[in-house]
PDB file of C-alpha atoms and ligand atoms in Angstrom:
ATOM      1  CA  UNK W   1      30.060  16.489  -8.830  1.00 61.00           C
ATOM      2  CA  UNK W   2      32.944  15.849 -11.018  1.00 62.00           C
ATOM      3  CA  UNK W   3      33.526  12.485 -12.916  1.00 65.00           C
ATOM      4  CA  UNK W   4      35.946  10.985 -11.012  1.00 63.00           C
ATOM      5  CA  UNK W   5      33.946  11.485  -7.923  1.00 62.00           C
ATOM      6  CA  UNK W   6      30.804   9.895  -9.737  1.00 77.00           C
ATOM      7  CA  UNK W   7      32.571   7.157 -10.454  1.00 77.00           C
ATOM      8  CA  UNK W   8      33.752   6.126  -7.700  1.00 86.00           C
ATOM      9  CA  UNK W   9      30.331   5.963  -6.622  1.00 95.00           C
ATOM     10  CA  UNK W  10      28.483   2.986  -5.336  1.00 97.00           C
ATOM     11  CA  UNK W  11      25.576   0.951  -7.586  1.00 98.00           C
ATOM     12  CA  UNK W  12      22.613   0.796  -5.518  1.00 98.00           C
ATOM     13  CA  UNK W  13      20.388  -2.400  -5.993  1.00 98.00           C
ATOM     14  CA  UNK W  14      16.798  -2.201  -4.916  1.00 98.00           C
ATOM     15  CA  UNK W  15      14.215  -5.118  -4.266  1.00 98.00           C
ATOM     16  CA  UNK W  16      10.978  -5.135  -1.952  1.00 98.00           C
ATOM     17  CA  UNK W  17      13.304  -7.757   0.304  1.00 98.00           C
ATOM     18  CA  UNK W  18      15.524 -11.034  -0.947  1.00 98.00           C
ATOM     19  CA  UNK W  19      14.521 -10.937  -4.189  1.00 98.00           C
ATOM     20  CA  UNK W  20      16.869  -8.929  -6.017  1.00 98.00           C
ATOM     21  CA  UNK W  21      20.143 -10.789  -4.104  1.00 98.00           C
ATOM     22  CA  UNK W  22      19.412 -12.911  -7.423  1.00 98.00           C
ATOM     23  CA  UNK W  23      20.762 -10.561  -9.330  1.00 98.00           C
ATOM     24  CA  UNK W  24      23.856  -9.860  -7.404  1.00 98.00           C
ATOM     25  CA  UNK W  25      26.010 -12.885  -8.563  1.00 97.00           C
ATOM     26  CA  UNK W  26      25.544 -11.969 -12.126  1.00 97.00           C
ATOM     27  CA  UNK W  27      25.935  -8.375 -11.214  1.00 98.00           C
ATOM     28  CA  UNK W  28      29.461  -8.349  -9.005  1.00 97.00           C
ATOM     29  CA  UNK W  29      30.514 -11.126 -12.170  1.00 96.00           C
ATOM     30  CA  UNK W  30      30.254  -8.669 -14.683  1.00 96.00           C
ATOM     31  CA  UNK W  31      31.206  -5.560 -12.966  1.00 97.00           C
ATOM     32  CA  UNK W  32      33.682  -7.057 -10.062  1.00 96.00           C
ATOM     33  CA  UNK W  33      35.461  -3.572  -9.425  1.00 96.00           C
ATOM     34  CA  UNK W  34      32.334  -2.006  -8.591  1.00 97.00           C
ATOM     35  CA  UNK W  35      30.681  -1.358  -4.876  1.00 97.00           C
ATOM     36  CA  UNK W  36      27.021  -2.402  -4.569  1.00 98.00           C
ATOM     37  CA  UNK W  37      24.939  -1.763  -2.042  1.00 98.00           C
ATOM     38  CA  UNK W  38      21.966  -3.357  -1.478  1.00 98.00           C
ATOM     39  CA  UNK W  39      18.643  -2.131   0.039  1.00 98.00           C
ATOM     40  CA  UNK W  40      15.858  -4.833   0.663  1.00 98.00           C
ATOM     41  CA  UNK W  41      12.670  -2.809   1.234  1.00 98.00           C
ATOM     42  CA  UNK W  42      11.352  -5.713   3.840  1.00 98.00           C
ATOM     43  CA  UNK W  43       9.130  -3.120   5.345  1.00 98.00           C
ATOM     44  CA  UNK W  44       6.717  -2.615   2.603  1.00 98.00           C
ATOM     45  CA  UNK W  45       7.445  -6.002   0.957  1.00 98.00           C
ATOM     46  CA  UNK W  46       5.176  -7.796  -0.624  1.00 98.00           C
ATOM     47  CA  UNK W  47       5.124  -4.881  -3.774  1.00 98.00           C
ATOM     48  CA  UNK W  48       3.197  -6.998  -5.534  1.00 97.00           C
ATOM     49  CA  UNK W  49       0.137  -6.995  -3.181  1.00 97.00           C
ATOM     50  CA  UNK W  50       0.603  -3.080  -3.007  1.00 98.00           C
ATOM     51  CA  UNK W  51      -1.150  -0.273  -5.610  1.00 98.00           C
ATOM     52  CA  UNK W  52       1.524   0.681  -8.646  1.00 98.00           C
ATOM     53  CA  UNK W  53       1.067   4.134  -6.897  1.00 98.00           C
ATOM     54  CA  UNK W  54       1.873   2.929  -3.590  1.00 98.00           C
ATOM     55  CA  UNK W  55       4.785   1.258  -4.879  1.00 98.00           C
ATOM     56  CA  UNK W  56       6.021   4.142  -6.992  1.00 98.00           C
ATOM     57  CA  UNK W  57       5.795   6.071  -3.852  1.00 98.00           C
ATOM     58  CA  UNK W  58       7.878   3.842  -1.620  1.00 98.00           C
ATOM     59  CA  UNK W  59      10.506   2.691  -4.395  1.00 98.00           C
ATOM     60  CA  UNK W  60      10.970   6.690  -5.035  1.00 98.00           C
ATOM     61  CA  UNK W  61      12.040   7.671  -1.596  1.00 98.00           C
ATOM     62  CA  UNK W  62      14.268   4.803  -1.156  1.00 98.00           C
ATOM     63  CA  UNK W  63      16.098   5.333  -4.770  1.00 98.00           C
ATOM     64  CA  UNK W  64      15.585   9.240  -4.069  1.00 98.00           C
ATOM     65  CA  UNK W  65      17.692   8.642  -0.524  1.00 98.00           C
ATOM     66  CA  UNK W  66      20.578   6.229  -1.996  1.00 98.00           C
ATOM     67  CA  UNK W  67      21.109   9.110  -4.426  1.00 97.00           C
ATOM     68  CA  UNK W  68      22.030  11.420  -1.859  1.00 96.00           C
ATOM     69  CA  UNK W  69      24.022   9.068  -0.376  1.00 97.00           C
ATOM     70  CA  UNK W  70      26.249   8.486  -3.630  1.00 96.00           C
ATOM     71  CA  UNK W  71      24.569   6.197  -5.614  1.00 98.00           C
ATOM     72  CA  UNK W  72      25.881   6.693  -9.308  1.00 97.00           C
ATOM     73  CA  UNK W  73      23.507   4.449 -10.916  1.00 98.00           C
ATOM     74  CA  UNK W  74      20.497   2.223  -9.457  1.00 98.00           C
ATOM     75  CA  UNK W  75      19.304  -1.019 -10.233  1.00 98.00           C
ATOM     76  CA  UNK W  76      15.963  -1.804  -9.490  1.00 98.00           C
ATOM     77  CA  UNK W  77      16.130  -6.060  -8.918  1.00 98.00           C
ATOM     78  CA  UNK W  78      12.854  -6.374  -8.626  1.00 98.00           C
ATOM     79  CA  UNK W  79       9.831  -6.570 -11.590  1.00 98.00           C
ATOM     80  CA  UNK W  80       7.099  -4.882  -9.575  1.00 98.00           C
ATOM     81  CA  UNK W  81       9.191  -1.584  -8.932  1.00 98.00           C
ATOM     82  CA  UNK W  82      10.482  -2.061 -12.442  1.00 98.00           C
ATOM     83  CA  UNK W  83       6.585  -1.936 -13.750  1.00 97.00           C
ATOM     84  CA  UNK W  84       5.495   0.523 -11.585  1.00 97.00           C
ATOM     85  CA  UNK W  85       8.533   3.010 -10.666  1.00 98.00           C
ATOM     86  CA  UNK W  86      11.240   2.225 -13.638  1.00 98.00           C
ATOM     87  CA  UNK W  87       9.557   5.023 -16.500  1.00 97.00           C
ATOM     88  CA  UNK W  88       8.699   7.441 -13.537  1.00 98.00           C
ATOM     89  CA  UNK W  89      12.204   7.886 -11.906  1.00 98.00           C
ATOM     90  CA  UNK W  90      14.129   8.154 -15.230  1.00 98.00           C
ATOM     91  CA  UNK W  91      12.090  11.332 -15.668  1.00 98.00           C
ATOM     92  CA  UNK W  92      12.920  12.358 -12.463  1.00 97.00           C
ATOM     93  CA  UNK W  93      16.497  11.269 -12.182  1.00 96.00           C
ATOM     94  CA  UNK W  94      17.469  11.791 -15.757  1.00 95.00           C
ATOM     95  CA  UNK W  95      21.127  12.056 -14.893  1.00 94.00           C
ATOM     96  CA  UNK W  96      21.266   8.397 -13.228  1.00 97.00           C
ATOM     97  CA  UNK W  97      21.247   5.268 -15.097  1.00 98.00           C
ATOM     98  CA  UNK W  98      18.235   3.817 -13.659  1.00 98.00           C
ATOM     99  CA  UNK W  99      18.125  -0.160 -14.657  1.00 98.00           C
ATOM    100  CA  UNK W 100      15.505  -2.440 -14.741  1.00 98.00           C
ATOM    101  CA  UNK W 101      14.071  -5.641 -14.766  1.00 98.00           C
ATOM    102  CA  UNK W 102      13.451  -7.325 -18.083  1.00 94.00           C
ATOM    103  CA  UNK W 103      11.121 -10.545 -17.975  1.00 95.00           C
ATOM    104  CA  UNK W 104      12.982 -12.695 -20.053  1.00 97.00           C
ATOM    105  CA  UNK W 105       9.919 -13.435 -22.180  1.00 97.00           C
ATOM    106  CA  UNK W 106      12.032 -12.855 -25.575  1.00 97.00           C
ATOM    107  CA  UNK W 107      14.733 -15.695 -24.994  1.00 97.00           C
ATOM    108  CA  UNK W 108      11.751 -18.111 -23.884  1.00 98.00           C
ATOM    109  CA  UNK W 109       9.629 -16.981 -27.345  1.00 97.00           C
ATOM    110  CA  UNK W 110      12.920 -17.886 -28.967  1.00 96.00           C
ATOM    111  CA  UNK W 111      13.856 -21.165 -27.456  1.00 95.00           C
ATOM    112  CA  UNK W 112      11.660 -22.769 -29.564  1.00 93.00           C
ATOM    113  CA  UNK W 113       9.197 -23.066 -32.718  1.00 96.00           C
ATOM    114  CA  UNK W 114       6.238 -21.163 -30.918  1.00 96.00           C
ATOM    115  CA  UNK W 115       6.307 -22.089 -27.440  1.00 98.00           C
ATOM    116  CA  UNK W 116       3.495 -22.103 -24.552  1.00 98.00           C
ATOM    117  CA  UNK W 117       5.398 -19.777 -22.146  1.00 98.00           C
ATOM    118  CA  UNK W 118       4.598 -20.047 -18.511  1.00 98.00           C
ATOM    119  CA  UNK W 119       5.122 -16.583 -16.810  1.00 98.00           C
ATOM    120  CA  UNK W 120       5.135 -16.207 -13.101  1.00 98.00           C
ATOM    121  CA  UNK W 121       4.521 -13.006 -11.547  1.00 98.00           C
ATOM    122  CA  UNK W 122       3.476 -10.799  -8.573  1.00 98.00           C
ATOM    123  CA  UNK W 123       0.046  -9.583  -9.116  1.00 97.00           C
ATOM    124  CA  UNK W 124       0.731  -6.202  -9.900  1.00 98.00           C
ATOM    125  CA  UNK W 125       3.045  -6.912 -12.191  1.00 98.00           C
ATOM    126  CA  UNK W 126       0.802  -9.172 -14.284  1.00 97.00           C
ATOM    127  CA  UNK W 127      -1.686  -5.557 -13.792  1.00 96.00           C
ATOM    128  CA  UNK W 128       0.590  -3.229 -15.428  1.00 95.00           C
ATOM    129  CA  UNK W 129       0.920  -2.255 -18.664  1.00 94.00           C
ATOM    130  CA  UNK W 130       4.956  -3.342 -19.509  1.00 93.00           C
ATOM    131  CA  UNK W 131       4.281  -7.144 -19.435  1.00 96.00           C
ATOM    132  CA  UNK W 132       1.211  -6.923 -21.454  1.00 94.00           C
ATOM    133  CA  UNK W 133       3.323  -4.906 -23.554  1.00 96.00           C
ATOM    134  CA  UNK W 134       6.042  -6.953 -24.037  1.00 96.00           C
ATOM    135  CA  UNK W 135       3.548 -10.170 -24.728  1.00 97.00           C
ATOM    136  CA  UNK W 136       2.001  -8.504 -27.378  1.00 96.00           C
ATOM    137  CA  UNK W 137       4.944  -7.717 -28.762  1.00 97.00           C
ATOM    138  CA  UNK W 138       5.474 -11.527 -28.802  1.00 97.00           C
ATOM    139  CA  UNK W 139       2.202 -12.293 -29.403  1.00 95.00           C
ATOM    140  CA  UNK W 140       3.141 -14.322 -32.944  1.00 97.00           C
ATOM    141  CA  UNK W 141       6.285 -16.277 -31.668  1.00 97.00           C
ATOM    142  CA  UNK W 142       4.807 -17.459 -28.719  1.00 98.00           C
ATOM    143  CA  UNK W 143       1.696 -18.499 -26.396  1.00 98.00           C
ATOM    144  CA  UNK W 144       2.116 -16.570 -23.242  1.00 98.00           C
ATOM    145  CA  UNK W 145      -0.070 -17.370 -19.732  1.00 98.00           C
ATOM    146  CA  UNK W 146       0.375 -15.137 -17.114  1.00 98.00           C
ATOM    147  CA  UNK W 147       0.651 -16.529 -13.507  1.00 98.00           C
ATOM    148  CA  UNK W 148      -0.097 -14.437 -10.778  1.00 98.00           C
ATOM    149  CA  UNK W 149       1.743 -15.937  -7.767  1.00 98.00           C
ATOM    150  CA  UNK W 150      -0.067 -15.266  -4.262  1.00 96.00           C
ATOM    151  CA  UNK W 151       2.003 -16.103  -1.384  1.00 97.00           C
ATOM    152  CA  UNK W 152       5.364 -17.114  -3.020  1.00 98.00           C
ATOM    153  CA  UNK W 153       6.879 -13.845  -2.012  1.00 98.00           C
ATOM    154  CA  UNK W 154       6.229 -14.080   1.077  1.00 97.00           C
ATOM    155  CA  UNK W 155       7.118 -17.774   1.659  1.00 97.00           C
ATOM    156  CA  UNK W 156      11.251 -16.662   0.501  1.00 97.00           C
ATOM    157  CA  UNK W 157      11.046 -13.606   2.684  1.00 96.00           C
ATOM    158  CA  UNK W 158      11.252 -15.883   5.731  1.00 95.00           C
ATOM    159  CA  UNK W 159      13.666 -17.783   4.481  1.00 95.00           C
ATOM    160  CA  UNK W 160      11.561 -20.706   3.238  1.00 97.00           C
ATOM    161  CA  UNK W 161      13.158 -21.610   0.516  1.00 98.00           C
ATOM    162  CA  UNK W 162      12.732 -25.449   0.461  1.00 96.00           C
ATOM    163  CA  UNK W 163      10.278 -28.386   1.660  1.00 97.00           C
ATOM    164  CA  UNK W 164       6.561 -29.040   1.736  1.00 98.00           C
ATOM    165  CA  UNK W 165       5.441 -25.924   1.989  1.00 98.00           C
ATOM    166  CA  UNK W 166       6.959 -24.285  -0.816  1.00 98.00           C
ATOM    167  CA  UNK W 167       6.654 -27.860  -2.308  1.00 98.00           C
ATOM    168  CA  UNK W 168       2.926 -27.578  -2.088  1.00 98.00           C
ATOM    169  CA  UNK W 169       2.154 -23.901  -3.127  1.00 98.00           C
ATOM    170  CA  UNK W 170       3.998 -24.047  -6.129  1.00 98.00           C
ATOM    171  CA  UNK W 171       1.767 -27.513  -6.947  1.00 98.00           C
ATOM    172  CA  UNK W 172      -1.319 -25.412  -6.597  1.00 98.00           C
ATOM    173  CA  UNK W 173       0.260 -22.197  -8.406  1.00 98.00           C
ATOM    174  CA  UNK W 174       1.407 -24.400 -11.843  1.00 98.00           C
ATOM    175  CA  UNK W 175      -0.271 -27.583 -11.514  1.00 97.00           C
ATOM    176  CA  UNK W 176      -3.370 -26.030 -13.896  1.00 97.00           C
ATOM    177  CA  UNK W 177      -1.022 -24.170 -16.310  1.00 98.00           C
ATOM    178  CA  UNK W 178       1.225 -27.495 -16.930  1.00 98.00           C
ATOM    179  CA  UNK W 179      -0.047 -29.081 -19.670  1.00 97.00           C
ATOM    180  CA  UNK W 180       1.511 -28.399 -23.158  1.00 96.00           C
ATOM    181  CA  UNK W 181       4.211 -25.924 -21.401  1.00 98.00           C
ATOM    182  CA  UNK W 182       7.955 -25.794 -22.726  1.00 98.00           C
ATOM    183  CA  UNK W 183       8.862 -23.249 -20.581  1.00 98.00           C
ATOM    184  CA  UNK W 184       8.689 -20.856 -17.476  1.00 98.00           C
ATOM    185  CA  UNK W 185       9.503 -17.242 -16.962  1.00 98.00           C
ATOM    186  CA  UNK W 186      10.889 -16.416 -13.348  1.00 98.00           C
ATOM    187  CA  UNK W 187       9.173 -12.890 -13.729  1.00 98.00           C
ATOM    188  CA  UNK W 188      10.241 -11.889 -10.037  1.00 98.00           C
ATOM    189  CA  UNK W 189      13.036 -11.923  -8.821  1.00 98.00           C
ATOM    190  CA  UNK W 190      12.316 -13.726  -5.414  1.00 98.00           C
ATOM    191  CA  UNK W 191      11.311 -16.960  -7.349  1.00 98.00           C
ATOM    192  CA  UNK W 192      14.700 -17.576  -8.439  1.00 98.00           C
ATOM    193  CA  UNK W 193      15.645 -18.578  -4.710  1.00 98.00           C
ATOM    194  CA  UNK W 194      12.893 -21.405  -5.277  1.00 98.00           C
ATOM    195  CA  UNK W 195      13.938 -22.333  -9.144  1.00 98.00           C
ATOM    196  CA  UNK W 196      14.770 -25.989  -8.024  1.00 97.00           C
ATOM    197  CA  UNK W 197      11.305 -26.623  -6.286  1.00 98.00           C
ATOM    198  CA  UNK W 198       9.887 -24.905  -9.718  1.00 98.00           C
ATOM    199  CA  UNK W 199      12.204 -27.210 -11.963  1.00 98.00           C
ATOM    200  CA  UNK W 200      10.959 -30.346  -9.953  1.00 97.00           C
ATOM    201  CA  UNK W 201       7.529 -29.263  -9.747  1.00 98.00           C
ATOM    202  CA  UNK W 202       7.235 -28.694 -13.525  1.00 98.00           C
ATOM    203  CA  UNK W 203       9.921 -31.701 -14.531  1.00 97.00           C
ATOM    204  CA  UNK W 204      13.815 -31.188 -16.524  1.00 95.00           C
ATOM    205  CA  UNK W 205      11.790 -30.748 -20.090  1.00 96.00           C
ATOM    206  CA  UNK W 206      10.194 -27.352 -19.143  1.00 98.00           C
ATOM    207  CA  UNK W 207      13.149 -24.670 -19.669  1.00 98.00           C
ATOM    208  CA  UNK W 208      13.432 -22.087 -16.710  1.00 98.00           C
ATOM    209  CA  UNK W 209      14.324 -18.232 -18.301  1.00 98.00           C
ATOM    210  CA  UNK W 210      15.288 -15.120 -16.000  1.00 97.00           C
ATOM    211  CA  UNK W 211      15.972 -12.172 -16.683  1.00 96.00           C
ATOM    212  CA  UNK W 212      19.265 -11.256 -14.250  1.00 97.00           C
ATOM    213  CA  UNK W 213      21.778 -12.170 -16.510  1.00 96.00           C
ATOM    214  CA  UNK W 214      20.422  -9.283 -18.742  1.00 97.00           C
ATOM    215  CA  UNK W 215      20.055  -7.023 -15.898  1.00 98.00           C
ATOM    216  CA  UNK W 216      23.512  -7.666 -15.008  1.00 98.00           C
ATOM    217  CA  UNK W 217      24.634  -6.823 -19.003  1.00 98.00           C
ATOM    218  CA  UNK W 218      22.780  -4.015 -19.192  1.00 98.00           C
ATOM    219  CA  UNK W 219      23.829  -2.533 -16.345  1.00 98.00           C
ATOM    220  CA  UNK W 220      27.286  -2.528 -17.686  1.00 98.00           C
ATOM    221  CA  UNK W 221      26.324  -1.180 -20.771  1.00 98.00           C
ATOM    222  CA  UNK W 222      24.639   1.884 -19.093  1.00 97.00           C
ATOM    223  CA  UNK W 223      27.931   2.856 -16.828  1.00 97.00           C
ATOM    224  CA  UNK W 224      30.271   2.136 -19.888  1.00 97.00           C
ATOM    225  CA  UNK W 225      27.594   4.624 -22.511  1.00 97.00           C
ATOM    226  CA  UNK W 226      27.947   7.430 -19.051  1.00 96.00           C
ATOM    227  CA  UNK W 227      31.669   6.991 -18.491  1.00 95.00           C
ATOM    228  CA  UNK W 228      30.383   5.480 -15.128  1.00 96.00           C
ATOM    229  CA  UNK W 229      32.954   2.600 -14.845  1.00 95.00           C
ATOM    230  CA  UNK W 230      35.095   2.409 -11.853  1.00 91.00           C
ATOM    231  CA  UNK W 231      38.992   1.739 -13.009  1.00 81.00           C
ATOM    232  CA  UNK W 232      40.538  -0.695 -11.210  1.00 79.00           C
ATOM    233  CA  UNK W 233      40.554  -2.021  -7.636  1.00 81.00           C
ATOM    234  CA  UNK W 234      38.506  -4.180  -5.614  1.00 90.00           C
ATOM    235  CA  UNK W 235      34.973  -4.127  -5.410  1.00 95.00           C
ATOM    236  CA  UNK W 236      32.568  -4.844  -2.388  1.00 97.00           C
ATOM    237  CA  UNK W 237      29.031  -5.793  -1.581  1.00 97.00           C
ATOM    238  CA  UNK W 238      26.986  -4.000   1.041  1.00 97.00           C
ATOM    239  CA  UNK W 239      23.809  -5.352   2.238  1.00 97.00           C
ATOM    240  CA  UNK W 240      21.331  -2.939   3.835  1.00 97.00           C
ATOM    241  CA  UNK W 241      17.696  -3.336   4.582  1.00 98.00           C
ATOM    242  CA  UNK W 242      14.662  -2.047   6.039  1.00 98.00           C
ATOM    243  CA  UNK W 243      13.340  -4.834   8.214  1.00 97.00           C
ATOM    244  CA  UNK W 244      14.413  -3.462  11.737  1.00 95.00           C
ATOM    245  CA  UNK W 245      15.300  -7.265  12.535  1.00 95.00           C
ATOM    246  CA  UNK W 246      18.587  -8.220  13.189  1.00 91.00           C
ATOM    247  CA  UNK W 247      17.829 -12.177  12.020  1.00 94.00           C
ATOM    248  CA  UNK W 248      17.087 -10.530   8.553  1.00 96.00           C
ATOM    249  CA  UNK W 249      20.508 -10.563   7.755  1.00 95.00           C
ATOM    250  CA  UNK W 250      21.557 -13.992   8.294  1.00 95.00           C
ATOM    251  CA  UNK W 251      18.637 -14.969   6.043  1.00 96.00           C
ATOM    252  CA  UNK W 252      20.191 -12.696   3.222  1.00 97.00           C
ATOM    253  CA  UNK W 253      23.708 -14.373   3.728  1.00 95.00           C
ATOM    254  CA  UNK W 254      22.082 -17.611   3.537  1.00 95.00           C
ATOM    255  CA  UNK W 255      20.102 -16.919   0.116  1.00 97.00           C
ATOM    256  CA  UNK W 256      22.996 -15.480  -1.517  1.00 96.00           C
ATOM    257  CA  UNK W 257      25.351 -18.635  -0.638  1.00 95.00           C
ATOM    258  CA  UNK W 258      22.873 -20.773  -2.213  1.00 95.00           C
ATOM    259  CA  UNK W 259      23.038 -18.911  -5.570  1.00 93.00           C
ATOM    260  CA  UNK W 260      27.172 -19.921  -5.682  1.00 70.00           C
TER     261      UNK W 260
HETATM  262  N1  DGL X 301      11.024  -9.280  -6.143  1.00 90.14           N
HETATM  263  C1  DGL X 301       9.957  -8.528  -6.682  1.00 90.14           C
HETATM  264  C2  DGL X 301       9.781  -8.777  -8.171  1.00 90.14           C
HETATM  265  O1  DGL X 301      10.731  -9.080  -8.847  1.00 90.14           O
HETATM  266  C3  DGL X 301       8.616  -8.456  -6.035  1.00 90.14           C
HETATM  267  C4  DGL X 301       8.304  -9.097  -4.778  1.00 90.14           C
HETATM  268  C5  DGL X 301       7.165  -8.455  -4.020  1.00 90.14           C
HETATM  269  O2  DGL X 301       5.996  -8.703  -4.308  1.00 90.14           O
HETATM  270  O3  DGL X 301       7.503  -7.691  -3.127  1.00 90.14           O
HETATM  271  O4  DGL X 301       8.715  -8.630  -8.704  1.00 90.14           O
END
């Protein structure tokens, strides 16, 4: 494929469902010429419930198949896939940018004079290896506790966003972890559609940190360093999923007009 032709091909974003539509604002702000399409994987979502194998499995095909279809680089807006697929498909794909999720558990070390750091997380992320990684990289600049977050996913993947419900889950999920914390990680990308319930829950003093304005910068740093940046004209936003229901849609639309 020549250049041009590369570049003038589309971004593909990848989440197990809503999740990674968190990511698009930042995205489509810092590359606005750019076409994205977006795949939410509702079919197999929750990741986080799912084996890292299972997961590397599914997230391959799908990134394997937006390839073929043009995809110049992929962005995998989502934590879980970014744990368990991210090291495995840059092997494989070594001629795509393939970007990742980055909990923002630097920044929130940083904030302040060694912090108590909340993270929340699907369960297999809090399994694999890059988290526990990254927090013992930390390790002496902050005081990290790892929150494995049952039933959150799948609370925003119907569209639940707000009220008692989510109200209530998210009590049971931080209520323990509270005390003495000066900050929380969103370390999946669905929670950010519930990052108000989460600021009221754990009260304006505890500092939220994601990681999609990162995402979003480092995706432009990877087309820019592979002379992958489209020139000019208008870009667009496609949204594509797997969930075989025509009502998923609408719920998409909805979640992304509540991130403006
Ligand atoms: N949105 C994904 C993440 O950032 C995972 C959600 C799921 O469990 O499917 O981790």
């Amino acid at each position: 494929m020549t250049n041009k032709k590369k570049k003038n091909g589309f971004v593909a974003v990848l989440d197990s469902g809503v999740g990674g539509l968190s990511v698009l604002p930042g995205l489509t702000a810092e590359l606005p010429g750019e076409d994205f399409v977006y795949f939410g994987d509702a079919a197999n979502a929750p990741y986080g419930e799912r084996t890292a194998d299972e997961v590397r499995e599914i997230v391959s095909k799908s990134v394997g198949r937006m390839i073929d279809e043009g995809a110049k680089a992929v962005v995998l807006a989502c934590n879980t896939a970014t744990s368990a697929a991210a090291a495995y498909l840059r092997e494989k794909y070594r001629d795509v940018p393939i970007i990742g999720m980055e909990p923002a558990l630097k920044p929130a070390a940083e904030a302040k004079e060694h912090p108590r750091v909340l993270v929340m997380a699907t369960p297999l992320t809090i399994r694999e290896d890059k988290l526990r990684e990254l927090t013992e990289r930390l390790r002496d600049e902050a005081e990290f506790d790892l929150i494995p977050c049952h039933g959150l996913v799948e609370l925003v993947e119907a569209g639940t966003v707000e009220g008692n419900e989510v109200r209530e889950l998210i009590e049971r999920i931080l209520a323990p972890h509270l005390p003495g914390a000066d900050s929380i990680v969103l370390g999946c990308t669905h929670y950010a559609h519930v990052r108000e319930t989460i600021r009221s829950v754990a009260g304006e003093d505890v500092a939220i940190f994601d990681g999609a304005a990162g995402t979003a910068r480092e995706t432009k740093r990877r087309l820019g360093a592979a002379g992958l940046l489209k020139r000019g004209g208008n870009g667009s936003v496609t949204l594509t999923d797997s969930s075989g229901d025509p009502g998923y849609k609408e719920i998409c639309e909805f979640l992304l007009s509540r991130l403006k």
